[in-house]
Coordinates of C-alpha atoms in Angstrom, one line a residue:
Chain J
M1 CA 89.8 17.7 21.6
N2 CA 93.2 17.2 23.3
S3 CA 94.9 19.0 20.4
L4 CA 92.5 21.9 20.7
R5 CA 93.4 22.2 24.4
G6 CA 97.0 22.2 23.3
I7 CA 96.4 25.1 21.0
I8 CA 94.6 27.1 23.6
L9 CA 97.4 26.4 26.2
T10 CA 99.9 27.6 23.6
L11 CA 97.9 30.7 23.0
V12 CA 97.6 31.5 26.7
A13 CA 101.4 31.0 27.1
L14 CA 102.1 33.4 24.2
V15 CA 99.8 36.0 25.7
V16 CA 101.5 35.7 29.1
L17 CA 104.8 36.2 27.3
C18 CA 103.5 39.2 25.4
G19 CA 102.2 40.7 28.7
A20 CA 105.5 40.3 30.4
A21 CA 107.2 42.0 27.5
S22 CA 104.9 44.9 27.6
A23 CA 105.3 45.7 31.3
E24 CA 107.5 48.7 30.4
E25 CA 106.0 52.1 29.7
R26 CA 105.2 52.9 26.1
L27 CA 105.4 56.4 24.6
K28 CA 103.4 56.8 21.4
M29 CA 104.9 59.2 18.9
S30 CA 103.4 60.0 15.5
T31 CA 106.0 61.2 13.0
T32 CA 106.5 61.8 9.4
T33 CA 107.7 58.9 7.2
S34 CA 111.0 60.7 6.5
T35 CA 112.4 60.3 10.0
Q36 CA 111.6 56.6 10.0
D37 CA 112.6 55.9 6.3
S38 CA 115.9 57.7 6.7
G39 CA 116.8 55.2 9.4
L40 CA 117.4 58.0 11.9
L41 CA 115.0 56.7 14.5
K42 CA 116.7 53.3 14.6
V43 CA 119.8 55.0 16.1
L44 CA 118.0 57.9 18.0
L45 CA 115.5 55.9 20.0
P46 CA 117.4 53.0 21.6
P47 CA 119.6 55.1 24.0
F48 CA 116.5 56.9 25.3
E49 CA 114.5 53.7 25.6
K50 CA 117.3 52.0 27.5
K51 CA 117.8 54.9 29.9
N52 CA 114.1 55.3 30.8
N53 CA 113.1 51.6 30.6
C54 CA 110.4 52.4 28.1
K55 CA 109.5 51.8 24.4
V56 CA 108.8 54.5 21.9
D57 CA 106.0 53.4 19.6
V58 CA 106.6 55.1 16.3
I59 CA 103.6 55.6 14.0
A60 CA 105.0 56.9 10.8
V61 CA 102.5 58.7 8.6
G62 CA 102.4 62.0 6.7
T63 CA 102.8 65.2 8.8
G64 CA 99.1 66.1 8.3
Q65 CA 97.9 62.8 9.7
A66 CA 100.6 62.8 12.4
L67 CA 99.2 66.1 13.7
K68 CA 95.6 64.7 13.4
L69 CA 96.7 61.8 15.7
G70 CA 97.8 64.4 18.2
E71 CA 94.6 66.4 17.9
A72 CA 92.7 63.2 18.7
G73 CA 94.9 62.5 21.7
D74 CA 95.9 59.1 20.2
V75 CA 99.6 59.8 20.6
D76 CA 101.7 61.5 23.3
V77 CA 104.2 63.4 21.2
V78 CA 104.5 64.5 17.5
F79 CA 107.7 64.9 15.5
V80 CA 106.9 66.6 12.2
H81 CA 107.9 69.2 9.6
A82 CA 105.3 71.7 8.6
R83 CA 106.0 74.9 10.6
K84 CA 102.7 76.6 9.8
L85 CA 100.6 73.6 10.8
E86 CA 102.7 73.0 13.9
D87 CA 102.1 76.6 15.0
K88 CA 98.4 76.1 14.4
F89 CA 98.5 72.8 16.4
V90 CA 100.0 74.7 19.4
A91 CA 97.8 77.7 19.0
D92 CA 94.7 75.6 19.0
G93 CA 95.7 74.1 22.3
F94 CA 96.5 70.6 21.1
G95 CA 100.2 70.8 21.7
V96 CA 102.6 72.4 24.2
N97 CA 106.4 73.0 24.3
R98 CA 107.2 73.0 20.6
K99 CA 110.9 72.8 20.1
D100 CA 113.1 73.0 16.9
V101 CA 115.0 69.8 16.4
M102 CA 116.8 69.8 13.0
Y103 CA 116.4 70.7 9.4
N104 CA 117.2 69.6 6.0
D105 CA 116.0 70.9 2.7
F106 CA 113.7 70.0 -0.2
V107 CA 115.0 69.4 -3.7
I108 CA 113.3 69.2 -7.0
I109 CA 114.3 65.9 -8.7
G110 CA 113.6 64.9 -12.2
P111 CA 115.1 63.2 -15.3
K112 CA 118.8 64.0 -15.8
N113 CA 118.2 65.7 -19.2
D114 CA 115.8 68.1 -17.5
P115 CA 113.1 68.3 -20.2
A116 CA 111.5 71.5 -18.7
G117 CA 114.8 73.2 -18.3
I118 CA 114.2 74.1 -14.6
A119 CA 117.9 74.0 -13.7
K120 CA 118.3 77.6 -14.9
A121 CA 115.4 78.9 -12.7
K122 CA 116.2 81.4 -10.0
T123 CA 113.6 80.3 -7.5
A124 CA 111.7 77.1 -6.8
A125 CA 108.4 78.8 -7.7
E126 CA 109.9 79.7 -11.1
A127 CA 111.0 76.1 -11.6
L128 CA 107.5 74.9 -11.0
K129 CA 106.2 77.5 -13.4
L130 CA 108.5 76.1 -16.1
I131 CA 107.2 72.6 -15.4
A132 CA 103.6 73.8 -15.7
A133 CA 104.4 75.7 -18.9
R134 CA 105.9 72.6 -20.5
Q135 CA 103.3 70.4 -19.0
A136 CA 106.1 68.1 -17.9
T137 CA 105.0 65.2 -15.8
F138 CA 105.0 66.2 -12.1
V139 CA 104.2 63.7 -9.3
S140 CA 102.7 65.3 -6.2
R141 CA 102.4 63.6 -2.8
G142 CA 98.8 64.7 -2.6
D143 CA 98.6 63.4 0.9
K144 CA 98.7 66.5 3.1
S145 CA 102.2 65.6 4.3
G146 CA 104.7 68.3 5.2
T147 CA 106.3 67.9 1.7
H148 CA 102.9 68.2 0.0
M149 CA 102.2 71.4 2.1
K150 CA 105.5 72.8 0.9
E151 CA 104.7 71.9 -2.7
L152 CA 101.3 73.7 -2.5
E153 CA 103.0 76.7 -1.0
L154 CA 105.4 76.8 -4.0
W155 CA 102.6 76.4 -6.5
K156 CA 100.8 79.4 -4.9
A157 CA 104.0 81.4 -5.0
A158 CA 104.3 80.5 -8.7
G159 CA 100.7 81.7 -9.2
T160 CA 99.8 78.4 -10.9
D161 CA 97.0 76.1 -10.1
P162 CA 98.4 72.7 -11.2
K163 CA 95.8 70.8 -13.2
G164 CA 95.9 68.4 -16.1
S165 CA 97.1 65.0 -17.0
W166 CA 100.7 66.0 -16.5
Y167 CA 100.0 66.6 -12.8
I168 CA 99.8 63.3 -10.9
E169 CA 98.4 63.3 -7.4
A170 CA 99.7 60.1 -5.9
G171 CA 98.2 60.2 -2.4
Q172 CA 101.2 58.2 -1.1
G173 CA 104.4 58.6 0.9
M174 CA 107.7 60.0 -0.3
G175 CA 109.2 56.6 -1.2
P176 CA 106.4 55.5 -3.5
V177 CA 106.2 59.0 -5.1
I178 CA 109.9 58.9 -6.0
T179 CA 109.4 55.4 -7.4
M180 CA 106.4 56.7 -9.4
A181 CA 108.3 59.7 -10.7
T182 CA 111.1 57.4 -11.8
E183 CA 108.8 55.1 -13.7
R184 CA 106.9 58.0 -15.3
R185 CA 110.0 60.0 -16.0
G186 CA 108.6 63.0 -14.1
Y187 CA 109.6 65.6 -11.6
T188 CA 108.8 65.7 -8.0
L189 CA 109.5 67.7 -4.8
A190 CA 111.4 65.4 -2.4
D191 CA 113.1 65.9 1.0
R192 CA 116.8 65.4 0.6
G193 CA 117.0 62.6 3.2
T194 CA 114.6 60.3 1.3
Y195 CA 116.1 61.2 -2.0
N196 CA 119.6 60.3 -0.7
A197 CA 118.3 57.0 0.5
F198 CA 116.9 56.3 -3.0
K199 CA 119.5 57.7 -5.4
G200 CA 121.6 55.3 -7.3
Q201 CA 120.0 51.9 -6.9
K202 CA 116.3 52.8 -6.6
T203 CA 116.1 55.9 -8.8
D204 CA 118.0 57.4 -11.6
L205 CA 116.4 60.8 -11.2
A206 CA 118.8 63.6 -10.4
I207 CA 118.5 66.8 -8.3
V208 CA 117.7 69.4 -10.9
F209 CA 116.9 72.3 -8.6
Q210 CA 118.1 73.0 -5.1
G211 CA 119.6 75.5 -2.7
E212 CA 116.9 78.2 -2.5
K213 CA 115.9 79.4 1.0
G214 CA 112.2 78.7 0.2
L215 CA 113.1 75.0 0.2
F216 CA 114.3 75.0 3.9
N217 CA 112.6 72.1 5.8
P218 CA 112.7 72.5 9.6
Y219 CA 111.5 69.7 11.9
G220 CA 109.8 70.3 15.2
I221 CA 108.8 68.2 18.2
I222 CA 105.7 68.9 20.2
A223 CA 104.2 67.3 23.4
V224 CA 100.5 66.7 23.2
N225 CA 98.7 69.0 25.7
P226 CA 98.0 67.1 29.0
K227 CA 95.3 69.7 29.9
K228 CA 93.3 68.7 26.9
F229 CA 94.1 64.9 27.1
P230 CA 94.7 63.9 30.7
H231 CA 95.7 60.4 29.6
V232 CA 98.8 61.4 27.6
K233 CA 102.2 60.5 29.1
Y234 CA 103.3 64.1 29.4
D235 CA 106.3 63.6 31.7
L236 CA 107.8 60.9 29.5
A237 CA 107.0 63.0 26.4
M238 CA 108.9 65.9 27.9
K239 CA 111.8 63.7 28.9
F240 CA 111.9 62.5 25.3
I241 CA 111.8 66.1 23.9
D242 CA 114.6 67.1 26.3
Y243 CA 116.6 64.1 25.1
V244 CA 116.1 64.7 21.4
T245 CA 116.9 68.4 21.6
G246 CA 119.6 67.9 24.2
P247 CA 123.3 67.3 23.5
E248 CA 123.0 63.5 23.3
G249 CA 120.1 63.5 20.8
L250 CA 121.6 66.3 18.7
K251 CA 124.9 64.6 18.5
I252 CA 123.2 61.4 17.2
I253 CA 121.2 63.4 14.7
S254 CA 124.1 65.4 13.3
G255 CA 126.3 62.4 13.1
Y256 CA 123.7 60.2 11.3
K257 CA 124.6 59.5 7.7
A258 CA 122.9 57.6 4.9
H259 CA 125.1 56.5 2.0
G260 CA 127.9 58.5 3.5
E261 CA 126.0 61.8 3.5
P262 CA 124.4 63.6 6.4
V263 CA 120.6 63.6 6.3
F264 CA 119.7 66.1 8.9
F265 CA 121.4 69.2 10.2
I266 CA 121.0 70.9 13.6
Y267 CA 120.8 74.6 14.4
K268 CA 124.1 76.2 15.3
K269 CA 123.7 77.6 18.8
Chain W
M1 CA 117.2 44.2 -11.6
D2 CA 116.4 40.6 -11.0
F3 CA 114.0 41.1 -8.1
F4 CA 113.0 37.5 -7.8
S5 CA 116.4 35.8 -7.4
E6 CA 117.6 38.6 -5.2
S7 CA 114.6 38.3 -2.9
L8 CA 115.0 34.5 -2.7
K9 CA 118.5 35.0 -1.6
T10 CA 117.4 37.7 0.9
A11 CA 114.6 35.5 2.2
L12 CA 117.0 32.7 2.9
E13 CA 119.5 35.0 4.6
L14 CA 116.7 36.5 6.8
I15 CA 115.5 33.1 7.8
T16 CA 119.0 31.6 8.5
S17 CA 120.2 34.6 10.4
R18 CA 116.9 34.8 12.4
D19 CA 116.8 38.6 11.8
P20 CA 115.1 40.0 15.0
D21 CA 112.8 42.3 13.0
V22 CA 111.6 39.4 10.9
V23 CA 111.2 37.1 13.9
S24 CA 109.1 39.8 15.7
A25 CA 107.0 40.5 12.6
V26 CA 106.3 36.7 12.1
T27 CA 105.4 36.3 15.8
V28 CA 103.1 39.3 15.8
S29 CA 101.4 38.1 12.6
V30 CA 100.9 34.6 13.9
V31 CA 99.9 35.5 17.5
V32 CA 97.4 38.2 16.5
S33 CA 95.9 36.1 13.7
L34 CA 95.5 33.0 16.0
W35 CA 93.8 35.1 18.6
S36 CA 91.5 36.7 16.0
T37 CA 90.7 33.3 14.6
L38 CA 90.0 31.9 18.0
F39 CA 87.6 34.7 18.9
A40 CA 86.0 34.6 15.4
S41 CA 85.5 30.9 15.8
L42 CA 83.9 31.2 19.2
A43 CA 81.4 33.7 17.7
G44 CA 81.2 32.5 14.1
V45 CA 80.8 28.7 14.5
P46 CA 77.7 28.9 16.8
A47 CA 76.3 31.6 14.7
G48 CA 76.8 29.5 11.5
V49 CA 75.3 26.5 13.2
A50 CA 72.3 28.5 14.5
V51 CA 71.5 30.0 11.1
A52 CA 71.8 26.6 9.4
V53 CA 69.6 24.5 11.8
T54 CA 66.9 27.0 12.6
E55 CA 64.1 28.5 10.4
F56 CA 63.1 32.1 11.1
T57 CA 61.7 35.0 9.2
G58 CA 64.4 37.1 7.6
K59 CA 66.8 34.2 7.3
R60 CA 67.5 34.9 3.7
A61 CA 68.4 38.5 4.6
V62 CA 70.8 37.3 7.3
V63 CA 72.4 34.9 4.8
T64 CA 72.8 37.7 2.3
L65 CA 74.2 40.0 4.9
L66 CA 76.8 37.3 5.9
N67 CA 77.7 36.9 2.3
T68 CA 78.2 40.6 1.9
L69 CA 80.2 40.9 5.0
M70 CA 82.6 38.3 3.7
A71 CA 83.5 40.7 0.9
L72 CA 84.0 43.6 3.3
P73 CA 87.3 45.5 2.4
T74 CA 89.7 45.3 5.3
V75 CA 90.3 49.0 5.3
V76 CA 86.5 49.6 5.9
V77 CA 86.7 47.3 8.9
G78 CA 89.8 49.1 9.9
L79 CA 88.2 52.5 9.6
F80 CA 85.1 51.4 11.4
V81 CA 87.0 50.0 14.4
Y82 CA 89.3 53.0 14.3
S83 CA 86.4 55.4 14.8
L84 CA 85.3 53.4 17.8
I85 CA 88.6 53.0 19.6
S86 CA 90.3 56.3 18.8
R87 CA 90.5 58.6 21.9
Q88 CA 87.7 60.6 20.3
G89 CA 85.6 57.5 19.8
P90 CA 83.1 55.9 22.3
L91 CA 85.6 53.2 23.3
G92 CA 88.7 55.6 23.3
G93 CA 89.1 55.4 27.1
F94 CA 90.6 51.9 26.9
G95 CA 93.5 53.3 24.9
I96 CA 93.9 50.2 22.7
L97 CA 94.5 52.0 19.4
F98 CA 98.0 51.1 18.0
T99 CA 98.3 48.0 20.2
P100 CA 98.1 44.4 19.1
W101 CA 94.7 44.1 20.8
A102 CA 93.3 46.7 18.4
M103 CA 94.4 44.4 15.6
V104 CA 92.8 41.4 17.2
V105 CA 89.5 43.3 17.4
G106 CA 89.6 44.4 13.8
Q107 CA 90.7 41.0 12.5
T108 CA 88.1 39.2 14.6
L109 CA 85.3 41.2 12.9
L110 CA 86.9 40.4 9.5
A111 CA 86.9 36.7 10.2
I112 CA 83.5 36.2 11.8
P113 CA 81.5 36.4 8.6
I114 CA 83.8 33.9 6.9
V115 CA 83.8 31.4 9.7
A116 CA 80.0 31.7 10.1
N117 CA 79.3 31.4 6.4
L118 CA 81.4 28.4 5.8
T119 CA 80.2 26.7 8.9
M120 CA 76.7 27.3 7.7
S121 CA 77.5 25.8 4.4
A122 CA 79.1 22.8 6.0
I123 CA 76.2 22.1 8.2
K124 CA 73.7 22.5 5.4
G125 CA 75.7 20.0 3.4
A126 CA 75.4 17.5 6.2
D127 CA 73.3 14.4 5.9
P128 CA 69.8 15.7 6.8
R129 CA 69.0 12.5 8.7
I130 CA 71.6 13.2 11.5
V131 CA 69.4 15.3 13.7
P132 CA 66.2 13.4 13.3
T133 CA 68.1 10.1 13.9
A134 CA 69.7 11.5 17.1
L135 CA 66.3 12.7 18.3
T136 CA 64.7 9.3 17.7
L137 CA 67.5 7.6 19.5
G138 CA 66.6 9.6 22.6
A139 CA 69.0 12.5 22.4
G140 CA 67.8 16.0 23.4
P141 CA 67.8 18.8 20.9
F142 CA 71.1 20.2 22.3
E143 CA 72.7 16.8 22.2
S144 CA 71.6 16.1 18.7
I145 CA 73.0 19.4 17.5
R146 CA 76.3 18.6 19.2
R147 CA 76.3 15.3 17.3
L148 CA 75.7 17.2 14.1
V149 CA 78.7 19.5 14.8
V150 CA 80.9 16.6 15.7
E151 CA 79.9 14.9 12.5
M152 CA 80.7 18.0 10.5
R153 CA 84.0 18.9 12.3
F154 CA 86.1 18.7 9.1
G155 CA 83.9 21.3 7.4
I156 CA 83.9 23.5 10.5
M157 CA 87.7 23.2 10.7
A158 CA 87.9 24.2 7.1
A159 CA 85.8 27.3 8.0
V160 CA 88.2 28.1 10.8
I161 CA 91.3 27.7 8.5
A162 CA 89.7 30.0 5.9
G163 CA 89.2 32.6 8.6
F164 CA 92.8 32.3 9.6
G165 CA 93.9 32.6 6.0
R166 CA 91.9 35.8 5.7
V167 CA 93.4 37.5 8.7
I168 CA 97.1 36.5 8.4
A169 CA 97.1 37.8 4.8
E170 CA 95.3 41.2 5.4
V171 CA 97.1 44.5 5.7
G172 CA 94.4 47.2 6.0
V173 CA 93.3 46.4 9.6
A174 CA 96.9 45.7 10.7
M175 CA 98.2 49.0 9.3
M176 CA 95.3 51.3 10.5
L177 CA 94.7 49.8 13.9
G178 CA 98.2 48.6 14.7
G179 CA 100.1 51.5 13.3
N180 CA 103.0 49.4 12.0
I181 CA 105.1 49.9 15.2
R182 CA 108.5 48.2 14.9
G183 CA 108.7 45.2 17.2
Y184 CA 105.2 45.7 18.6
T185 CA 102.5 45.8 16.0
R186 CA 104.5 45.4 12.8
T187 CA 103.3 42.3 11.0
M188 CA 104.6 40.6 8.0
T189 CA 102.1 42.3 5.7
T190 CA 102.6 45.8 7.1
A191 CA 106.4 45.3 6.9
I192 CA 106.0 44.3 3.2
A193 CA 103.9 47.4 2.6
M194 CA 106.5 49.6 4.3
E195 CA 109.5 48.1 2.6
T196 CA 107.8 48.4 -0.8
G197 CA 107.2 52.1 0.1
K198 CA 110.8 52.5 0.8
G199 CA 111.6 51.1 -2.6
E200 CA 113.0 47.9 -1.1
F201 CA 111.1 45.6 -3.5
A202 CA 113.5 42.7 -3.1
L203 CA 113.2 42.8 0.7
G204 CA 109.4 43.1 0.4
L205 CA 109.2 40.1 -1.8
A206 CA 111.6 38.2 0.6
L207 CA 109.2 38.9 3.5
G208 CA 106.3 37.8 1.3
L209 CA 108.0 34.5 0.7
I210 CA 108.6 34.1 4.4
L211 CA 104.9 34.9 5.1
M212 CA 103.8 32.3 2.6
T213 CA 106.1 29.7 4.2
V214 CA 104.7 30.5 7.6
A215 CA 101.1 30.3 6.4
L216 CA 101.9 27.0 4.7
M217 CA 103.4 25.5 7.8
I218 CA 100.4 26.6 10.0
N219 CA 97.9 25.2 7.4
M220 CA 99.8 22.0 7.3
A221 CA 99.7 21.8 11.1
L222 CA 95.9 22.5 11.1
N223 CA 95.4 19.9 8.4
A224 CA 97.3 17.3 10.3
L225 CA 95.1 18.1 13.3
Q226 CA 92.0 17.7 11.1
Q227 CA 93.1 14.3 9.8
R228 CA 93.3 12.8 13.3

């Protein structure tokens, strides 16, 4: 029984310690996996946390889910990439003060020998049409993420409804999808940041199509509407938005490199 | 790629360098799991004893229900608790979603059926003469049941250890309710899931080895406790 008391005392001590550590304010931010997986948040958050004596709790999910967390009022700020959904989020009254932060672009990656011959396509939609015509393996995120939304947009532009055993809906994040496409020798639509983090050691797939303006991938940051959810930490959220879109944040973003290459670009003012 | 030797090396490096992310993930895993196990034991042990020593109509149904709940997928528990504690849910006002407490709630619910079931089995396996003997020797009903529990403490301890094993190893509740927040709700298992997603298989495996080491150490400690 003495030992049991020991365990309980230890537990109480641990909780007191945890309580002391969590005295600072916490800002909850839902974001897309690409901002976390690229490693950007590891350098972007600490200066802000230090200056404001707070912690930014990052919940990294697909853009669709990230916005849903905002619609439920479970987070204070969202940082995502799906312009149409973001505008709807603001128009429906869930978010306020949307600001552009940065952009990168999507690329179509696939086996180096390019079995569907999409490298010669003029547009991304045309490239997808070629993949569908050859029934070459294509792995889709299938998770309502920003990347998935972009992919669906491109299929629509291609006038193709992708169906069949060649079209694999993974329902997973960008990383697992690149891994899956690599194992299955297929194509996929990836954001350049995650692809850069994977290329070489983790995947031998190459960029087979890039550089069309339809593949532009802008990121926006939005505060959750305090009129709708009085409990959100609106002031801190706005401070954070000002920091990210201000000179200090933008400098960190544009200077951030993975494998020696920039991952995100900022808008020229 | 030789994942296994690479991850063994990584695991050793992470342990010897006391990598802050790993230390934090181990701490969160252990603290949250211990709390969940404690709460689950406070609820599950008495429930298990009660079901074992009493006769009532519908007892078989209760036992079947407990057995079914033992097999409950962790994501189902996660989803269920999520719907309660999200800001849109009935308990949303507390704002505990994406905090360690949310994980404690979910994991407690996961562990209760296991602790209750195994406690019940342990008590049922007890010498049937314990309670009558205690009663004849002048103990009251409460005292005689206490005797029974003390007599069966090893079996009950085993039930508690099994509950702990279930919660420290699970990922569904930790991911859905904790949100895998670095340094706050990131556990060993959610870190493994995340690193695997990022294609860092060796690092994921390394974390797995550390988790197994931690679980082994805790079980050894609990076992030592049981032997005394």
